[in-house]
Short mmCIF file of C-alpha atoms and ligand atoms in Angstrom, two decimals:
data_model
loop_
_atom_site.label_atom_id
_atom_site.label_comp_id
_atom_site.label_asym_id
_atom_site.label_seq_id
_atom_site.Cartn_x
_atom_site.Cartn_y
_atom_site.Cartn_z
CA UNK A 22 26.02 0.35 -19.28
CA UNK A 23 27.18 -0.27 -15.95
CA UNK A 24 25.11 -1.08 -13.35
CA UNK A 25 26.13 -2.22 -9.79
CA UNK A 26 23.47 -4.73 -8.38
CA UNK A 27 23.58 -5.40 -4.66
CA UNK A 28 21.68 -6.51 -1.66
CA UNK A 29 21.25 -6.26 2.23
CA UNK A 30 18.84 -7.74 4.48
CA UNK A 31 18.33 -7.06 7.81
CA UNK A 32 14.72 -6.97 9.57
CA UNK A 33 16.52 -6.08 13.01
CA UNK A 34 14.66 -6.43 15.71
CA UNK A 35 15.74 -4.07 18.43
CA UNK A 36 14.49 -6.15 21.94
CA UNK A 37 16.02 -10.60 20.45
CA UNK A 38 19.14 -11.65 22.04
CA UNK A 39 19.50 -13.77 19.16
CA UNK A 40 22.98 -11.93 17.96
CA UNK A 41 23.58 -10.78 14.64
CA UNK A 42 27.08 -11.19 12.81
CA UNK A 43 28.43 -11.79 9.67
CA UNK A 44 27.52 -14.94 10.32
CA UNK A 45 24.59 -15.08 9.89
CA UNK A 46 24.29 -12.75 6.34
CA UNK A 47 24.38 -16.16 4.38
CA UNK A 48 25.69 -19.84 4.28
CA UNK A 49 28.53 -18.75 4.52
CA UNK A 50 28.04 -15.70 6.00
CA UNK A 51 27.04 -12.69 3.18
CA UNK A 52 27.70 -14.11 -1.32
CA UNK A 53 30.14 -11.68 -2.62
CA UNK A 54 30.86 -11.49 -6.52
CA UNK A 55 29.84 -14.61 -8.45
CA UNK A 56 28.76 -16.44 -6.17
CA UNK A 57 26.01 -13.44 -5.20
CA UNK A 58 24.92 -13.55 -9.49
CA UNK A 59 24.49 -17.94 -8.94
CA UNK A 60 22.94 -17.66 -5.95
CA UNK A 61 19.65 -15.07 -6.62
CA UNK A 62 19.32 -15.38 -10.93
CA UNK A 63 16.58 -16.95 -11.28
CA UNK A 64 15.27 -15.76 -8.59
CA UNK A 65 12.13 -14.19 -7.22
CA UNK A 66 13.52 -11.52 -5.37
CA UNK A 67 13.94 -7.61 -5.89
CA UNK A 68 17.54 -8.61 -6.77
CA UNK A 69 16.34 -11.97 -9.35
CA UNK A 70 15.09 -8.40 -11.47
CA UNK A 71 17.43 -7.46 -10.92
CA UNK A 72 19.33 -9.28 -12.94
CA UNK A 73 17.46 -9.92 -15.25
CA UNK A 74 16.72 -6.06 -16.56
CA UNK A 75 20.34 -5.58 -16.79
CA UNK A 76 20.74 -8.46 -18.96
CA UNK A 77 17.74 -7.85 -20.93
CA UNK A 78 19.64 -3.74 -20.52
CA UNK A 79 23.00 -6.12 -22.03
CA UNK A 80 24.84 -4.13 -19.52
CA UNK A 81 27.73 -4.90 -17.17
CA UNK A 82 26.57 -5.94 -14.33
CA UNK A 83 28.71 -5.96 -10.59
CA UNK A 84 27.80 -8.08 -7.83
CA UNK A 85 29.23 -7.32 -5.25
CA UNK A 86 27.03 -8.36 -2.93
CA UNK A 87 24.43 -10.04 -1.44
CA UNK A 88 23.73 -9.94 2.53
CA UNK A 89 20.65 -11.33 3.61
CA UNK A 90 20.30 -12.63 7.95
CA UNK A 91 17.22 -13.36 9.54
CA UNK A 92 16.04 -10.94 12.20
CA UNK A 93 17.85 -10.98 14.89
CA UNK A 94 19.37 -8.11 17.30
CA UNK A 95 21.32 -5.35 16.68
CA UNK A 96 24.32 -6.02 13.66
CA UNK A 97 27.28 -6.54 15.75
CA UNK A 98 29.19 -3.02 13.67
CA UNK A 99 31.25 -5.43 11.29
CA UNK A 100 29.22 -7.32 10.02
CA UNK A 101 27.21 -3.61 8.35
CA UNK A 102 31.03 -1.83 7.49
CA UNK A 103 31.89 -5.20 5.60
CA UNK A 104 28.50 -5.45 3.40
CA UNK A 105 28.65 -1.61 3.20
CA UNK A 106 32.13 -1.10 2.24
CA UNK A 107 31.77 -3.90 -0.77
CA UNK A 108 28.78 -1.49 -2.42
CA UNK A 109 30.34 1.89 -1.89
CA UNK A 110 33.61 -0.09 -3.46
CA UNK A 111 32.24 -1.04 -6.29
CA UNK A 112 30.16 1.93 -6.82
CA UNK A 113 33.55 4.11 -6.45
CA UNK A 114 35.23 2.49 -9.42
CA UNK A 115 32.66 4.11 -11.42
CA UNK A 116 28.81 2.37 -13.02
CA UNK A 117 26.30 4.16 -14.87
CA UNK A 118 22.98 3.26 -11.83
CA UNK A 119 23.14 1.25 -8.57
CA UNK A 120 20.67 -1.19 -7.72
CA UNK A 121 20.10 -2.44 -4.40
CA UNK A 122 17.80 -4.63 -2.99
CA UNK A 123 17.46 -3.08 0.72
CA UNK A 124 14.77 -4.70 4.10
CA UNK A 125 14.35 -1.11 4.66
CA UNK A 126 14.73 -1.92 8.94
CA UNK A 127 18.31 -2.87 10.08
CA UNK A 128 20.05 -1.30 12.41
CA UNK A 129 24.05 -2.07 13.53
CA UNK A 130 25.54 -0.58 16.87
CA UNK A 131 27.20 2.05 14.66
CA UNK A 132 23.54 3.57 13.65
CA UNK A 133 19.24 3.67 13.70
CA UNK A 134 19.20 3.83 10.76
CA UNK A 135 21.28 0.94 8.46
CA UNK A 136 19.86 1.70 5.30
CA UNK A 137 19.97 5.86 5.24
CA UNK A 138 23.66 6.11 6.18
CA UNK A 139 24.29 3.52 3.89
CA UNK A 140 22.17 5.22 0.63
CA UNK A 141 23.81 8.82 2.14
CA UNK A 142 27.03 7.44 0.93
CA UNK A 143 26.71 6.48 -1.75
CA UNK A 144 25.57 9.38 -2.26
CA UNK A 145 28.62 10.82 -1.29
CA UNK A 146 30.50 8.01 -2.94
CA UNK A 147 28.89 9.52 -6.94
CA UNK A 148 26.04 11.81 -6.07
CA UNK A 149 25.12 12.00 -9.77
CA UNK A 150 24.51 8.72 -10.20
CA UNK A 151 20.82 6.87 -9.75
CA UNK A 152 19.66 4.84 -5.91
CA UNK A 153 17.21 2.37 -7.55
CA UNK A 154 15.48 0.46 -4.03
CA UNK A 155 14.05 -2.24 -3.71
CA UNK A 156 11.97 -2.04 0.45
CA UNK A 157 10.02 -4.46 2.39
CA UNK A 158 6.54 -4.45 3.60
CA UNK A 159 7.71 -3.97 7.24
CA UNK A 160 10.26 -1.04 6.25
CA UNK A 161 10.53 1.94 9.04
CA UNK A 162 11.71 4.26 6.32
CA UNK A 163 13.85 7.21 7.27
CA UNK A 164 14.58 10.94 5.98
CA UNK A 165 17.79 10.41 4.79
CA UNK A 166 16.50 6.20 2.81
CA UNK A 167 14.60 8.58 0.78
CA UNK A 168 16.32 12.06 0.04
CA UNK A 169 19.80 9.79 -0.38
CA UNK A 170 17.87 7.69 -3.85
CA UNK A 171 16.18 8.45 -6.82
CA UNK A 172 12.84 6.38 -6.36
CA UNK A 173 11.67 3.21 -4.13
CA UNK A 174 9.91 1.17 -4.51
CA UNK A 175 8.06 -1.52 -1.37
CA UNK A 176 6.95 -4.80 -1.40
CA UNK A 177 2.55 -4.49 -1.46
CA UNK A 178 1.62 -7.89 -0.20
CA UNK A 179 2.87 -9.91 2.89
CA UNK A 180 3.22 -12.40 2.90
CA UNK A 181 5.37 -11.03 0.10
CA UNK A 182 5.02 -12.63 -2.61
CA UNK A 183 5.13 -10.03 -5.28
CA UNK A 184 9.26 -9.11 -4.09
CA UNK A 185 10.67 -10.13 -7.97
CA UNK A 186 7.84 -7.21 -9.27
CA UNK A 187 8.53 -4.47 -6.17
CA UNK A 188 12.61 -5.46 -8.01
CA UNK A 189 11.34 -4.78 -11.28
CA UNK A 190 9.09 -1.99 -10.42
CA UNK A 191 11.61 0.34 -8.65
CA UNK A 192 14.07 -1.31 -10.69
CA UNK A 193 12.49 0.63 -14.50
CA UNK A 194 12.14 4.03 -12.89
CA UNK A 195 14.78 4.14 -12.54
CA UNK A 196 16.46 2.41 -15.54
CA UNK A 197 13.21 5.11 -17.71
CA UNK A 198 15.49 7.71 -15.63
CA UNK A 199 18.22 7.33 -16.70
CA UNK A 200 16.77 7.39 -21.02
CA UNK A 201 15.89 10.58 -19.84
CA UNK A 202 11.52 9.63 -20.04
CA UNK A 203 11.17 10.14 -16.77
CA UNK A 204 11.46 12.05 -13.31
CA UNK A 205 11.33 10.89 -10.74
CA UNK A 206 10.53 12.96 -6.97
CA UNK A 207 9.01 11.28 -3.69
CA UNK A 208 8.01 12.28 -0.88
CA UNK A 209 7.10 10.47 2.39
CA UNK A 210 5.86 10.77 5.71
CA UNK A 211 4.13 8.39 8.22
CA UNK A 212 1.95 8.56 11.19
CA UNK A 213 1.87 6.76 15.28
CA UNK A 214 1.01 4.25 15.00
CA UNK A 215 3.42 0.63 15.47
CA UNK A 216 1.11 -1.53 13.42
CA UNK A 217 0.61 -5.03 14.89
CA UNK A 218 2.70 -7.79 13.11
CA UNK A 219 -0.27 -9.40 12.72
CA UNK A 220 -2.61 -7.12 11.29
CA UNK A 221 -0.58 -6.35 8.26
CA UNK A 222 -2.00 -9.52 6.70
CA UNK A 223 -2.61 -7.63 2.78
CA UNK A 224 -6.11 -10.22 1.90
CA UNK A 225 -7.08 -8.62 5.20
CA UNK A 226 -8.51 -4.66 6.27
CA UNK A 227 -6.94 -2.90 5.97
CA UNK A 228 -3.15 -3.35 3.43
CA UNK A 229 -5.38 -4.62 1.28
CA UNK A 230 -7.81 -2.17 1.65
CA UNK A 231 -4.64 0.87 1.11
CA UNK A 232 -2.55 -1.18 -1.16
CA UNK A 233 -5.34 -1.34 -3.12
CA UNK A 234 -4.90 2.52 -3.27
CA UNK A 235 -1.31 2.79 -3.62
CA UNK A 236 -2.04 0.43 -6.71
CA UNK A 237 -5.01 2.54 -7.66
CA UNK A 238 -2.62 5.90 -7.74
CA UNK A 239 0.26 4.05 -9.16
CA UNK A 240 -2.49 2.89 -13.09
CA UNK A 241 -3.15 7.85 -12.52
CA UNK A 242 -1.07 8.84 -10.93
CA UNK A 243 2.70 8.26 -10.66
CA UNK A 244 5.33 6.46 -10.44
CA UNK A 245 5.26 4.54 -7.75
CA UNK A 246 3.36 4.49 -4.18
CA UNK A 247 4.26 2.06 -1.51
CA UNK A 248 1.80 2.18 1.94
CA UNK A 249 4.01 0.54 4.77
CA UNK A 250 3.46 -1.11 8.08
CA UNK A 251 6.68 -1.51 9.37
CA UNK A 252 8.32 -3.04 12.25
CA UNK A 253 7.60 -2.03 15.56
CA UNK A 254 9.61 -4.06 17.70
CA UNK A 255 12.70 -2.08 16.42
CA UNK A 256 13.20 0.95 19.40
CA UNK A 257 14.05 3.36 16.58
CA UNK A 258 12.40 6.75 16.09
CA UNK A 259 11.24 6.10 13.13
CA UNK A 260 9.19 2.80 13.62
CA UNK A 261 6.00 2.33 12.12
CA UNK A 262 3.33 3.08 9.02
CA UNK A 263 4.80 5.46 7.11
CA UNK A 264 4.37 5.98 3.33
CA UNK A 265 6.38 6.39 0.04
CA UNK A 266 5.52 8.49 -3.53
CA UNK A 267 7.42 8.52 -7.35
CA UNK A 268 5.63 11.18 -9.66
CA UNK A 269 6.90 12.15 -12.51
CA UNK A 270 9.00 15.96 -12.18
CA UNK A 271 6.14 16.58 -9.30
CA UNK A 272 7.67 17.11 -5.96
CA UNK A 273 4.32 18.71 -4.85
CA UNK A 274 2.50 16.08 -6.84
CA UNK A 275 3.96 13.37 -4.67
CA UNK A 276 3.10 15.11 -2.24
CA UNK A 277 0.03 15.27 -2.08
CA UNK A 278 -0.72 11.74 -2.19
CA UNK A 279 0.86 10.45 0.08
CA UNK A 280 -0.12 12.47 2.60
CA UNK A 281 -3.96 10.48 1.15
CA UNK A 282 -2.80 7.78 1.73
CA UNK A 283 -1.32 8.63 5.27
CA UNK A 284 -4.89 9.99 6.22
CA UNK A 285 -6.53 6.03 4.62
CA UNK A 286 -4.10 4.95 6.61
CA UNK A 287 -4.74 6.93 10.17
CA UNK A 288 -8.30 6.58 9.67
CA UNK A 289 -8.28 2.35 9.70
CA UNK A 290 -5.55 3.26 13.25
CA UNK A 291 -7.66 1.14 15.64
CA UNK A 292 -7.33 -2.12 12.35
CA UNK A 293 -3.83 -1.55 13.24
CA UNK A 294 -4.74 -2.80 16.19
CA UNK A 295 -4.29 -6.66 17.34
CA UNK A 296 -5.44 -8.39 20.82
CA UNK A 297 -4.93 -11.37 21.64
CA UNK A 298 -7.36 -14.60 23.15
CA UNK A 299 -5.92 -16.44 26.27
CA UNK A 300 -3.49 -19.22 24.52
CA UNK A 301 -5.48 -22.62 26.51
CA UNK A 302 -8.27 -21.03 24.65
CA UNK A 303 -7.25 -21.39 21.52
CA UNK A 304 -5.55 -24.42 21.86
CA UNK A 305 -8.62 -26.91 23.32
CA UNK A 306 -10.25 -25.05 20.03
CA UNK A 307 -7.94 -26.39 17.99
CA UNK A 308 -8.73 -29.74 19.69
CA UNK A 309 -12.24 -29.56 18.80
CA UNK A 310 -11.14 -29.57 14.68
CA UNK A 311 -12.93 -33.03 13.79
CA UNK A 312 -10.52 -32.59 10.46
CA UNK A 313 -8.11 -31.64 9.83
CA UNK A 314 -4.94 -29.53 8.71
CA UNK A 315 -5.41 -26.82 11.83
CA UNK A 316 -2.93 -24.96 11.58
CA UNK A 317 -1.39 -23.09 15.54
CA UNK A 318 -0.27 -20.16 14.59
CA UNK A 319 3.25 -19.89 17.07
CA UNK A 320 3.30 -16.35 16.64
CA UNK A 321 5.06 -14.31 19.84
CA UNK A 322 8.06 -16.23 18.60
CA UNK A 323 8.68 -16.05 14.53
CA UNK A 324 12.60 -16.12 14.00
CA UNK A 325 11.50 -13.93 11.13
CA UNK A 326 10.96 -11.05 12.91
CA UNK A 327 13.58 -11.84 15.53
CA UNK A 328 12.30 -14.22 17.59
CA UNK A 329 14.78 -17.05 19.78
CA UNK A 330 12.34 -19.66 17.29
CA UNK A 331 13.04 -21.87 20.94
CA UNK A 332 10.85 -20.88 23.67
CA UNK A 333 8.31 -24.03 24.11
CA UNK A 334 4.94 -22.47 25.95
CA UNK A 335 2.36 -23.28 23.00
CA UNK A 336 4.77 -26.94 22.06
CA UNK A 337 3.97 -27.04 26.07
CA UNK A 338 -0.28 -26.16 25.64
CA UNK A 339 -0.49 -28.50 23.33
CA UNK A 340 0.69 -31.51 25.04
CA UNK A 341 -0.53 -30.22 28.03
CA UNK A 342 -3.83 -30.48 26.29
CA UNK A 343 -2.79 -33.69 24.80
CA UNK A 344 -3.51 -33.02 20.80
CA UNK A 345 -2.38 -36.24 18.11
CA UNK A 346 -0.87 -36.48 15.17
CA UNK A 347 1.03 -32.33 14.67
CA UNK A 348 3.36 -32.08 12.95
CA UNK A 349 6.00 -29.02 14.93
CA UNK A 350 7.83 -27.01 12.65
CA UNK A 351 10.35 -26.11 13.36
CA UNK A 352 11.99 -25.72 16.52
CA UNK A 353 16.24 -24.64 16.48
CA UNK A 354 17.92 -25.72 19.10
CA UNK A 355 21.32 -27.48 17.44
CA UNK A 356 21.79 -28.54 20.72
CA UNK A 357 18.96 -30.90 20.31
CA UNK A 358 20.32 -31.86 17.20
CA UNK A 359 23.51 -33.16 17.87
CA UNK A 360 22.02 -35.32 20.45
CA UNK A 361 19.46 -37.50 18.48
CA UNK A 362 23.00 -37.09 15.35
CA UNK A 363 24.66 -38.68 18.15
CA UNK A 364 21.50 -41.05 19.31
CA UNK A 365 21.34 -42.41 15.67
CA UNK A 366 17.79 -42.86 13.75
CA UNK A 367 15.11 -45.25 14.91
CA UNK A 368 17.22 -44.63 19.19
CA UNK A 369 14.95 -43.78 21.78
CA UNK A 370 15.85 -40.26 23.60
CA UNK A 371 14.63 -38.06 26.36
CA UNK A 372 15.98 -34.49 26.39
CA UNK A 373 15.64 -30.87 27.84
CA UNK A 374 14.79 -29.40 24.30
CA UNK A 375 14.20 -25.60 23.20
CA UNK A 376 13.65 -22.82 26.29
CA UNK A 377 18.27 -22.44 26.27
CA UNK A 378 18.06 -18.72 25.12
CA UNK A 379 17.25 -16.29 27.62
CA UNK A 380 15.06 -13.61 26.67
CA UNK A 381 15.83 -10.21 29.02
CA UNK A 382 14.22 -7.89 26.73
CA UNK A 383 11.35 -9.62 28.02
CA UNK A 384 11.79 -10.22 31.26
CA UNK A 385 11.92 -14.61 30.55
CA UNK A 386 14.89 -17.33 31.34
CA UNK A 387 14.45 -19.64 28.63
CA UNK A 388 12.65 -22.46 30.10
CA UNK A 389 13.06 -26.26 28.35
CA UNK A 390 10.30 -28.18 28.19
CA UNK A 391 12.31 -32.16 28.44
CA UNK A 392 10.26 -35.04 24.90
CA UNK A 393 11.07 -38.41 25.22
CA UNK A 394 10.72 -39.70 21.39
CA UNK A 395 12.11 -42.00 18.69
CA UNK A 396 14.91 -40.23 16.51
CA UNK A 397 13.19 -40.35 13.02
CA UNK A 398 14.73 -38.63 10.62
CA UNK A 399 18.62 -37.26 10.10
CA UNK A 400 18.58 -34.78 7.69
CA UNK A 401 21.47 -31.52 6.41
CA UNK A 402 18.44 -29.16 6.79
CA UNK A 403 18.92 -28.21 2.75
CA UNK A 404 16.10 -27.41 0.27
CA UNK A 405 15.07 -25.94 -1.92
CA UNK A 406 11.76 -23.34 -1.86
CA UNK A 407 8.82 -24.74 -4.47
CA UNK A 408 6.53 -22.23 -2.69
CA UNK A 409 4.93 -18.55 -3.60
CA UNK A 410 8.06 -17.04 -2.14
CA UNK A 411 11.10 -16.56 -2.14
CA UNK A 412 10.40 -19.25 -5.14
CA UNK A 413 13.86 -21.00 -6.21
CA UNK A 414 16.13 -19.67 -3.69
CA UNK A 415 18.02 -22.83 -1.87
CA UNK A 416 17.05 -22.57 1.68
CA UNK A 417 19.86 -23.90 5.10
CA UNK A 418 17.75 -25.25 8.50
CA UNK A 419 21.84 -26.29 9.26
CA UNK A 420 21.68 -29.69 10.60
CA UNK A 421 17.55 -30.48 10.90
CA UNK A 422 16.01 -34.18 13.07
CA UNK A 423 12.89 -34.84 13.20
CA UNK A 424 12.21 -36.59 17.49
CA UNK A 425 8.86 -38.32 17.12
CA UNK A 426 6.99 -38.36 20.65
CA UNK A 427 4.27 -40.21 19.74
CA UNK A 428 1.66 -37.49 19.89
CA UNK A 429 3.87 -34.78 18.42
CA UNK A 430 6.49 -34.59 14.91
CA UNK A 431 9.05 -32.55 15.92
CA UNK A 432 11.61 -31.14 13.35
CA UNK A 433 14.71 -29.51 14.77
CA UNK A 434 17.00 -27.76 13.11
CA UNK A 435 20.46 -25.54 13.75
CA UNK A 436 19.96 -22.48 12.25
CA UNK A 437 16.69 -19.87 12.12
CA UNK A 438 13.73 -20.73 9.76
CA UNK A 439 10.24 -19.66 9.67
CA UNK A 440 8.05 -21.79 7.94
CA UNK A 441 6.63 -20.57 4.95
CA UNK A 442 7.37 -23.55 2.74
CA UNK A 443 5.64 -26.13 2.43
CA UNK A 444 9.65 -27.55 2.39
CA UNK A 445 10.42 -27.62 5.63
CA UNK A 446 8.13 -30.88 6.56
CA UNK A 447 8.47 -32.64 2.88
CA UNK A 448 12.36 -32.24 2.96
CA UNK A 449 12.51 -34.37 6.35
CA UNK A 450 9.83 -36.41 5.24
CA UNK A 451 6.97 -35.25 6.89
CA UNK A 452 3.49 -34.72 5.25
CA UNK A 453 2.29 -31.57 5.80
CA UNK A 454 -1.30 -32.71 4.51
CA UNK A 455 -1.99 -35.29 6.06
CA UNK A 456 -1.75 -34.14 9.64
CA UNK A 457 -4.67 -33.06 12.01
CA UNK A 458 -2.22 -30.53 13.11
CA UNK A 459 0.68 -28.49 12.12
CA UNK A 460 2.00 -25.99 14.82
CA UNK A 461 3.85 -23.20 13.03
CA UNK A 462 6.42 -21.00 14.68
CA UNK A 463 5.60 -18.16 12.32
CA UNK A 464 2.21 -15.06 12.41
CA UNK A 465 1.63 -14.73 7.98
CA UNK A 466 3.98 -15.87 6.17
CA UNK A 467 2.69 -19.21 7.04
CA UNK A 468 0.34 -17.85 4.70
CA UNK A 469 2.46 -17.96 1.35
CA UNK A 470 2.49 -21.95 1.89
CA UNK A 471 0.68 -23.72 3.94
CA UNK A 472 -3.38 -21.44 4.17
CA UNK A 473 -4.24 -23.24 0.69
CA UNK A 474 -3.68 -26.79 2.94
CA UNK A 475 -5.39 -25.52 5.64
CA UNK A 476 -8.67 -26.15 7.34
CA UNK A 477 -8.89 -24.51 9.84
CA UNK A 478 -5.90 -21.63 11.76
CA UNK A 479 -5.39 -20.62 15.38
CA UNK A 480 -2.86 -18.55 16.44
CA UNK A 481 -2.02 -19.10 19.40
CA UNK A 482 0.00 -16.65 21.93
CA UNK A 483 2.63 -17.61 23.15
CA UNK A 484 5.96 -15.98 24.84
CA UNK A 485 8.59 -14.31 22.85
CA UNK A 486 10.95 -11.50 21.41
CA UNK A 487 7.60 -11.82 19.18
CA UNK A 488 5.22 -11.12 21.26
CA UNK A 489 1.75 -8.14 19.81
CA UNK A 490 1.72 -6.72 23.29
CA UNK A 491 3.70 -4.11 22.31
CA UNK A 492 3.22 -3.34 26.37
CA UNK A 493 6.30 -5.73 26.39
CA UNK A 494 8.77 -4.38 25.63
CA UNK A 495 11.08 -1.62 27.36
CA UNK A 496 10.58 1.31 23.99
CA UNK A 497 12.89 4.56 24.50
CA UNK A 498 13.88 5.48 21.12
CA UNK A 499 10.87 5.12 19.45
CA UNK A 500 8.43 9.10 18.95
CA UNK A 501 6.21 9.15 20.99
CA UNK A 502 3.16 9.66 21.44
CA UNK A 503 2.48 6.70 19.31
CA UNK A 504 -0.17 3.53 19.03
CA UNK A 505 -0.34 1.53 20.77
CA UNK A 506 1.94 2.67 23.57
CA UNK A 507 0.20 6.37 24.18
CA UNK A 508 -3.78 5.03 24.00
CA UNK A 509 -4.60 8.77 24.19
CA UNK A 510 -3.63 9.96 20.41
CA UNK A 511 -5.87 9.66 17.86
CA UNK A 512 -8.75 8.70 20.39
ZN1 ZN B 18 8.39 -8.61 5.52
#
């Protein structure tokens, strides 16, 4: 048996000013061939699961490419072409099945449906070869994606700590289909809801209940069922809440289960909306806590949703209100890092930090914050994740430095990275459990590593292209009417 196993992942924020060239899809561009295998073998990812399944089958394994970029703006045409060509060329050489680790919200310059376009092309090359697809919970599902593969399974957790399980689940269905044990058929649908990312955590309602419902039907009625929260910051027709069900042989059964799950999601539509608190009130509330760690969640600027990771709004408010013993993880500002490296460890520097990137989609110019502090640490920014999300994956922050202002220890990185693992601080000598405040540029993924050590959590509405105020964004392509842009829907 010969299996093509590949990864192509990008959550495209069509409002993000951060460019997405091929180089963004790995430490030196995408991993290819044996390097793709080596980078993800033994990791807690769908690709890691596919490799384990293939080895258990004693299959011949081909890994043409493993490409994952941090969420950012629309994927450059040549990057999309390079990654999809690598996968399609491998399929064209012949195989018994294709196992794909995709995100499910990729928009490229040449297509609004990055995954659907890829899958359609693979199907045209190999019409009868089964295709398994693992997807992120933030997938914006399309008809073209569903029509052009054999079985899809999405993550059931956010933070995504079940990536491996989702890959194993999707891959197992397709391997069973190859043996003639099952005949997977799929049905899908969506509802007009742009769910707020902050309302998709799977330990909270409504996703907690919807995931429980999906798990329950998987026990009795179908091979797989996934409810997707979707990714609201992609201005494409299909953005929003959707569901896909894989049944054994009966499309009617798949359709009926899918509609039931979608009805349950629609019932909870009000719970998918987020109401933010004025920033000054959030920081004042945080200041009143006697003990930490208190997590300050700067959710409008989450680089794992396309944020620039450099607006200083929340940091500035923390400084204004005089919070002490704060660690900031992290500001992405390669220019500031270079200046700190040039100054050297132990030097006192004054520099404009962050705010280098304009955000035209929300009408904001970059606005740096002038800070003075001592350069404490200079590092290569590499560490291996030990926590429950992306376990075992090597992480590259680029050249990194820590600026100590007295009240704040600010980690400044050169490559985007959302803090979901304590390694963001420990890799530069800051012990997060000993800090009063941890300011994290994150929305929900921080929970993977930081929830166990947090005493309090304060969501802070700063500025950025991952703002929870969807009215800030000029949506033109998404299907209308849709919640919350059109309040009358379902009222
Ligand atoms: Zn996600």
